[in-house]
PDB file of C-alpha atoms in Angstrom:
ATOM      1  CA  MET A   1     146.919  60.665  40.522  1.00  0.00           C
ATOM      2  CA  SER A   2     150.393  60.784  42.286  1.00  0.00           C
ATOM      3  CA  SER A   3     150.729  60.101  46.107  1.00  0.00           C
ATOM      4  CA  ILE A   4     151.947  63.390  46.461  1.00  0.00           C
ATOM      5  CA  ASP A   5     148.652  64.640  45.148  1.00  0.00           C
ATOM      6  CA  ARG A   6     146.686  62.159  47.116  1.00  0.00           C
ATOM      7  CA  THR A   7     148.232  63.608  50.669  1.00  0.00           C
ATOM      8  CA  ILE A   8     147.647  66.994  49.502  1.00  0.00           C
ATOM      9  CA  GLU A   9     144.027  66.487  48.733  1.00  0.00           C
ATOM     10  CA  ARG A  10     140.998  68.700  50.823  1.00  0.00           C
ATOM     11  CA  PRO A  11     138.096  67.443  52.212  1.00  0.00           C
ATOM     12  CA  ALA A  12     135.157  68.903  49.940  1.00  0.00           C
ATOM     13  CA  THR A  13     133.568  70.282  52.857  1.00  0.00           C
ATOM     14  CA  PRO A  14     134.101  71.767  56.434  1.00  0.00           C
ATOM     15  CA  PRO A  15     133.999  69.880  59.476  1.00  0.00           C
ATOM     16  CA  ALA A  16     130.139  69.997  60.995  1.00  0.00           C
ATOM     17  CA  ASN A  17     131.027  71.371  64.303  1.00  0.00           C
ATOM     18  CA  PRO A  18     134.490  73.368  64.077  1.00  0.00           C
ATOM     19  CA  ARG A  19     135.810  74.629  67.217  1.00  0.00           C
ATOM     20  CA  THR A  20     136.312  78.344  68.495  1.00  0.00           C
ATOM     21  CA  ARG A  21     138.231  79.560  70.777  1.00  0.00           C
ATOM     22  CA  ARG A  22     137.264  82.481  72.879  1.00  0.00           C
ATOM     23  CA  TRP A  23     140.208  84.786  73.383  1.00  0.00           C
ATOM     24  CA  ARG A  24     140.769  87.195  76.332  1.00  0.00           C
ATOM     25  CA  ALA A  25     141.885  90.401  76.421  1.00  0.00           C
ATOM     26  CA  ASP A  26     144.564  89.845  79.112  1.00  0.00           C
ATOM     27  CA  GLU A  27     146.019  87.085  76.124  1.00  0.00           C
ATOM     28  CA  ILE A  28     145.542  89.759  74.049  1.00  0.00           C
ATOM     29  CA  ALA A  29     147.754  92.004  75.714  1.00  0.00           C
ATOM     30  CA  ARG A  30     150.313  89.242  76.337  1.00  0.00           C
ATOM     31  CA  MET A  31     150.424  88.552  72.777  1.00  0.00           C
ATOM     32  CA  VAL A  32     150.748  92.316  71.945  1.00  0.00           C
ATOM     33  CA  SER A  33     154.297  92.048  74.829  1.00  0.00           C
ATOM     34  CA  ALA A  34     155.506  89.178  72.706  1.00  0.00           C
ATOM     35  CA  GLY A  35     155.761  90.296  69.476  1.00  0.00           C
ATOM     36  CA  ILE A  36     153.158  87.916  67.917  1.00  0.00           C
ATOM     37  CA  LEU A  37     150.463  91.183  67.680  1.00  0.00           C
ATOM     38  CA  ARG A  38     151.366  94.797  66.613  1.00  0.00           C
ATOM     39  CA  ASP A  39     150.036  97.309  69.208  1.00  0.00           C
ATOM     40  CA  ASP A  40     148.799  99.679  66.319  1.00  0.00           C
ATOM     41  CA  GLU A  41     147.100  96.827  64.193  1.00  0.00           C
ATOM     42  CA  PRO A  42     143.714  97.869  64.223  1.00  0.00           C
ATOM     43  CA  PHE A  43     141.251  95.867  65.744  1.00  0.00           C
ATOM     44  CA  GLU A  44     139.085  95.415  68.628  1.00  0.00           C
ATOM     45  CA  LEU A  45     137.556  92.647  70.946  1.00  0.00           C
ATOM     46  CA  ILE A  46     134.228  92.262  70.830  1.00  0.00           C
ATOM     47  CA  ALA A  47     132.637  89.319  72.320  1.00  0.00           C
ATOM     48  CA  GLY A  48     135.724  86.995  72.631  1.00  0.00           C
ATOM     49  CA  GLU A  49     137.091  88.164  68.875  1.00  0.00           C
ATOM     50  CA  LEU A  50     139.182  89.907  67.123  1.00  0.00           C
ATOM     51  CA  VAL A  51     137.354  91.369  64.747  1.00  0.00           C
ATOM     52  CA  ALA A  52     139.472  94.128  62.458  1.00  0.00           C
ATOM     53  CA  ARG A  53     138.909  98.452  62.871  1.00  0.00           C
ATOM     54  CA  MET A  54     136.861  99.555  59.427  1.00  0.00           C
ATOM     55  CA  GLN A  55     139.302 102.040  58.136  1.00  0.00           C
ATOM     56  CA  LYS A  56     138.520 106.159  59.181  1.00  0.00           C
ATOM     57  CA  GLY A  57     138.287 107.992  56.295  1.00  0.00           C
ATOM     58  CA  ALA A  58     139.673 112.054  56.662  1.00  0.00           C
ATOM     59  CA  ARG A  59     136.195 113.183  57.825  1.00  0.00           C
ATOM     60  CA  HIS A  60     135.856 110.719  61.039  1.00  0.00           C
ATOM     61  CA  GLU A  61     139.332 111.911  61.936  1.00  0.00           C
ATOM     62  CA  LEU A  62     138.509 115.574  61.657  1.00  0.00           C
ATOM     63  CA  ILE A  63     135.092 115.580  63.721  1.00  0.00           C
ATOM     64  CA  ARG A  64     136.154 113.255  66.677  1.00  0.00           C
ATOM     65  CA  ASN A  65     139.710 115.769  66.732  1.00  0.00           C
ATOM     66  CA  GLU A  66     137.311 118.441  66.742  1.00  0.00           C
ATOM     67  CA  LEU A  67     135.257 117.421  69.113  1.00  0.00           C
ATOM     68  CA  VAL A  68     137.751 116.659  71.458  1.00  0.00           C
ATOM     69  CA  LEU A  69     139.273 120.114  71.049  1.00  0.00           C
ATOM     70  CA  ASN A  70     135.802 121.686  72.358  1.00  0.00           C
ATOM     71  CA  TRP A  71     135.609 120.007  74.984  1.00  0.00           C
ATOM     72  CA  ALA A  72     139.194 119.920  76.040  1.00  0.00           C
ATOM     73  CA  ASP A  73     138.444 123.816  76.325  1.00  0.00           C
ATOM     74  CA  ARG A  74     135.638 123.438  78.375  1.00  0.00           C
ATOM     75  CA  ARG A  75     136.566 119.716  80.398  1.00  0.00           C
ATOM     76  CA  PRO A  76     135.018 120.336  83.910  1.00  0.00           C
ATOM     77  CA  PRO A  77     137.171 119.205  86.791  1.00  0.00           C
ATOM     78  CA  HIS A  78     135.309 115.629  87.480  1.00  0.00           C
ATOM     79  CA  ILE A  79     135.760 115.252  83.968  1.00  0.00           C
ATOM     80  CA  LYS A  80     138.046 113.297  81.592  1.00  0.00           C
ATOM     81  CA  PHE A  81     137.867 112.101  78.259  1.00  0.00           C
ATOM     82  CA  ALA A  82     140.348 110.072  76.394  1.00  0.00           C
ATOM     83  CA  GLU A  83     140.137 108.519  72.439  1.00  0.00           C
ATOM     84  CA  GLU A  84     140.456 105.414  70.974  1.00  0.00           C
ATOM     85  CA  ALA A  85     141.301 104.283  74.532  1.00  0.00           C
ATOM     86  CA  PRO A  86     141.045 100.214  74.751  1.00  0.00           C
ATOM     87  CA  LEU A  87     137.430  99.749  77.828  1.00  0.00           C
ATOM     88  CA  ARG A  88     137.650  96.896  79.684  1.00  0.00           C
ATOM     89  CA  LEU A  89     134.028  95.518  79.620  1.00  0.00           C
ATOM     90  CA  GLY A  90     134.633  91.889  80.670  1.00  0.00           C
ATOM     91  CA  PRO A  91     137.295  88.951  80.072  1.00  0.00           C
ATOM     92  CA  HIS A  92     136.311  89.111  76.525  1.00  0.00           C
ATOM     93  CA  ASP A  93     135.366  92.490  75.945  1.00  0.00           C
ATOM     94  CA  GLU A  94     138.012  95.097  74.906  1.00  0.00           C
ATOM     95  CA  PRO A  95     136.602  97.488  72.656  1.00  0.00           C
ATOM     96  CA  GLU A  96     138.565 101.112  71.356  1.00  0.00           C
ATOM     97  CA  PRO A  97     135.197 103.634  71.247  1.00  0.00           C
ATOM     98  CA  ASP A  98     136.245 107.031  69.569  1.00  0.00           C
ATOM     99  CA  ILE A  99     136.269 108.817  72.644  1.00  0.00           C
ATOM    100  CA  ILE A 100     135.250 108.323  76.404  1.00  0.00           C
ATOM    101  CA  LEU A 101     133.989 110.197  79.307  1.00  0.00           C
ATOM    102  CA  PHE A 102     134.784 109.591  82.289  1.00  0.00           C
ATOM    103  CA  PRO A 103     135.205 110.499  86.446  1.00  0.00           C
ATOM    104  CA  SER A 104     138.053 112.250  86.718  1.00  0.00           C
ATOM    105  CA  SER A 105     139.070 109.882  90.150  1.00  0.00           C
ATOM    106  CA  LEU A 106     139.960 107.209  87.543  1.00  0.00           C
ATOM    107  CA  LYS A 107     142.990 105.973  85.454  1.00  0.00           C
ATOM    108  CA  VAL A 108     141.929 105.750  81.656  1.00  0.00           C
ATOM    109  CA  ASN A 109     142.588 102.043  82.511  1.00  0.00           C
ATOM    110  CA  GLU A 110     140.092 101.324  85.380  1.00  0.00           C
ATOM    111  CA  VAL A 111     137.187 102.774  83.775  1.00  0.00           C
ATOM    112  CA  ARG A 112     134.453  99.638  83.074  1.00  0.00           C
ATOM    113  CA  GLY A 113     131.254  99.633  81.443  1.00  0.00           C
ATOM    114  CA  ASP A 114     129.228 100.844  84.288  1.00  0.00           C
ATOM    115  CA  SER A 115     131.696 103.820  85.441  1.00  0.00           C
ATOM    116  CA  VAL A 116     132.209 105.157  81.865  1.00  0.00           C
ATOM    117  CA  LEU A 117     129.764 108.193  81.279  1.00  0.00           C
ATOM    118  CA  LEU A 118     129.230 108.742  77.784  1.00  0.00           C
ATOM    119  CA  VAL A 119     130.734 105.909  74.641  1.00  0.00           C
ATOM    120  CA  VAL A 120     131.123 108.017  71.600  1.00  0.00           C
ATOM    121  CA  GLU A 121     131.494 106.350  68.226  1.00  0.00           C
ATOM    122  CA  ILE A 122     131.932 107.943  65.132  1.00  0.00           C
ATOM    123  CA  ALA A 123     131.267 106.131  61.577  1.00  0.00           C
ATOM    124  CA  ASP A 124     131.249 106.776  58.111  1.00  0.00           C
ATOM    125  CA  SER A 125     131.699 103.483  57.450  1.00  0.00           C
ATOM    126  CA  SER A 126     130.269 101.454  60.089  1.00  0.00           C
ATOM    127  CA  LEU A 127     127.089 102.899  60.889  1.00  0.00           C
ATOM    128  CA  SER A 128     125.502  99.488  60.506  1.00  0.00           C
ATOM    129  CA  TYR A 129     127.784  97.791  62.819  1.00  0.00           C
ATOM    130  CA  ASP A 130     128.464 100.656  65.422  1.00  0.00           C
ATOM    131  CA  LEU A 131     124.797 101.136  65.525  1.00  0.00           C
ATOM    132  CA  ARG A 132     124.043  97.274  65.536  1.00  0.00           C
ATOM    133  CA  ILE A 133     126.324  95.266  67.152  1.00  0.00           C
ATOM    134  CA  LYS A 134     128.287  97.878  68.801  1.00  0.00           C
ATOM    135  CA  ALA A 135     125.861  99.969  70.633  1.00  0.00           C
ATOM    136  CA  PRO A 136     124.106  96.612  72.328  1.00  0.00           C
ATOM    137  CA  HIS A 137     127.196  95.211  73.411  1.00  0.00           C
ATOM    138  CA  TYR A 138     127.597  98.783  75.452  1.00  0.00           C
ATOM    139  CA  ALA A 139     124.070  98.748  76.578  1.00  0.00           C
ATOM    140  CA  SER A 140     124.832  94.513  77.907  1.00  0.00           C
ATOM    141  CA  PHE A 141     127.570  96.655  79.939  1.00  0.00           C
ATOM    142  CA  GLY A 142     125.452  98.727  81.325  1.00  0.00           C
ATOM    143  CA  VAL A 143     127.377 101.843  79.373  1.00  0.00           C
ATOM    144  CA  ARG A 144     124.556 104.504  79.922  1.00  0.00           C
ATOM    145  CA  GLU A 145     124.924 106.627  77.822  1.00  0.00           C
ATOM    146  CA  THR A 146     126.723 106.253  73.846  1.00  0.00           C
ATOM    147  CA  TRP A 147     125.969 108.639  70.644  1.00  0.00           C
ATOM    148  CA  VAL A 148     126.814 107.447  67.077  1.00  0.00           C
ATOM    149  CA  ILE A 149     127.630 110.300  65.053  1.00  0.00           C
ATOM    150  CA  ASP A 150     127.216 109.343  61.546  1.00  0.00           C
ATOM    151  CA  ALA A 151     130.395 111.338  59.835  1.00  0.00           C
ATOM    152  CA  LYS A 152     128.425 112.408  56.854  1.00  0.00           C
ATOM    153  CA  THR A 153     125.481 114.266  58.159  1.00  0.00           C
ATOM    154  CA  LEU A 154     126.906 115.069  61.567  1.00  0.00           C
ATOM    155  CA  LEU A 155     122.966 113.389  62.791  1.00  0.00           C
ATOM    156  CA  THR A 156     123.781 111.497  65.898  1.00  0.00           C
ATOM    157  CA  THR A 157     121.836 109.018  67.453  1.00  0.00           C
ATOM    158  CA  VAL A 158     121.655 108.799  71.451  1.00  0.00           C
ATOM    159  CA  LEU A 159     120.953 106.072  73.050  1.00  0.00           C
ATOM    160  CA  LEU A 160     119.864 105.853  77.535  1.00  0.00           C
ATOM    161  CA  ASN A 161     119.179 103.236  79.375  1.00  0.00           C
ATOM    162  CA  PRO A 162     121.304 100.387  78.492  1.00  0.00           C
ATOM    163  CA  GLY A 163     119.605  96.408  79.589  1.00  0.00           C
ATOM    164  CA  PRO A 164     120.643  92.936  78.387  1.00  0.00           C
ATOM    165  CA  GLU A 165     119.035  93.252  75.219  1.00  0.00           C
ATOM    166  CA  GLY A 166     120.128  97.066  74.160  1.00  0.00           C
ATOM    167  CA  TYR A 167     118.871 100.707  75.208  1.00  0.00           C
ATOM    168  CA  ALA A 168     115.429 101.324  76.048  1.00  0.00           C
ATOM    169  CA  ASP A 169     115.991 104.691  74.326  1.00  0.00           C
ATOM    170  CA  SER A 170     117.243 106.135  71.249  1.00  0.00           C
ATOM    171  CA  ARG A 171     116.224 109.698  69.701  1.00  0.00           C
ATOM    172  CA  GLU A 172     118.188 111.041  66.567  1.00  0.00           C
ATOM    173  CA  VAL A 173     119.314 114.381  67.160  1.00  0.00           C
ATOM    174  CA  PRO A 174     120.538 116.884  63.666  1.00  0.00           C
ATOM    175  CA  ALA A 175     123.665 118.796  63.744  1.00  0.00           C
ATOM    176  CA  SER A 176     121.935 121.960  64.423  1.00  0.00           C
ATOM    177  CA  ASP A 177     120.592 120.771  68.052  1.00  0.00           C
ATOM    178  CA  LEU A 178     122.083 120.648  71.437  1.00  0.00           C
ATOM    179  CA  LEU A 179     123.306 117.576  72.257  1.00  0.00           C
ATOM    180  CA  THR A 180     123.860 117.286  76.302  1.00  0.00           C
ATOM    181  CA  PRO A 181     126.089 114.391  77.843  1.00  0.00           C
ATOM    182  CA  THR A 182     123.698 113.398  80.522  1.00  0.00           C
ATOM    183  CA  ALA A 183     126.414 112.893  82.687  1.00  0.00           C
ATOM    184  CA  CYS A 184     128.076 116.077  82.236  1.00  0.00           C
ATOM    185  CA  PRO A 185     126.043 118.813  80.869  1.00  0.00           C
ATOM    186  CA  GLU A 186     128.558 121.177  81.164  1.00  0.00           C
ATOM    187  CA  LEU A 187     129.702 119.447  77.924  1.00  0.00           C
ATOM    188  CA  ALA A 188     126.742 120.026  75.752  1.00  0.00           C
ATOM    189  CA  ILE A 189     127.420 121.010  71.950  1.00  0.00           C
ATOM    190  CA  ARG A 190     125.420 121.645  68.820  1.00  0.00           C
ATOM    191  CA  LEU A 191     127.997 119.816  65.994  1.00  0.00           C
ATOM    192  CA  ALA A 192     127.008 122.087  62.995  1.00  0.00           C
ATOM    193  CA  ASP A 193     129.174 124.920  65.334  1.00  0.00           C
ATOM    194  CA  LEU A 194     132.372 122.578  65.138  1.00  0.00           C
ATOM    195  CA  ASP A 195     134.848 123.486  62.340  1.00  0.00           C
ATOM    196  CA  LEU A 196     135.162 121.370  60.091  1.00  0.00           C
ATOM    197  CA  GLY A 197     135.974 123.756  56.965  1.00  0.00           C
TER     198      GLY A 197
END
């Protein structure tokens, strides 16, 4: 083996305890400002890690758009909503739910876990991740209500009563049944009534 070959040898096994670094939301914002990361890159900050967001299919986008249009037509003045807005849960956590509802007294960048009224995740390829990872994470930060909508079937898992280990209450609501946001009953909806073509 030449001396050049010896200089590029790799260890047979990785280090026993590699150190990882937890990123903070303000650091990510600075990296975007500096051009290190692009603002349109599909990632979100979960527990200090940059997690790639899964590709969204056409049905996912259609459901989100129709739900937002429906709510926009009926939105009461005390409620605002936003699509794919960063939700600052803590210094190391800034997921981007598909839709959030929040009090109209707040600007979208002021919304936190204890002030968001409803988080909606629409899942096609990410159903398991949204239910097993993101939903308990939302609960640990006091998000009072989360809906996870299965884009294929429109079956919605409604999660209530958050705690450190997840949501205490969970129920599945078929598309034909009325879904009613706890903090905003004026926006009750049957997903089967959406114009999904």
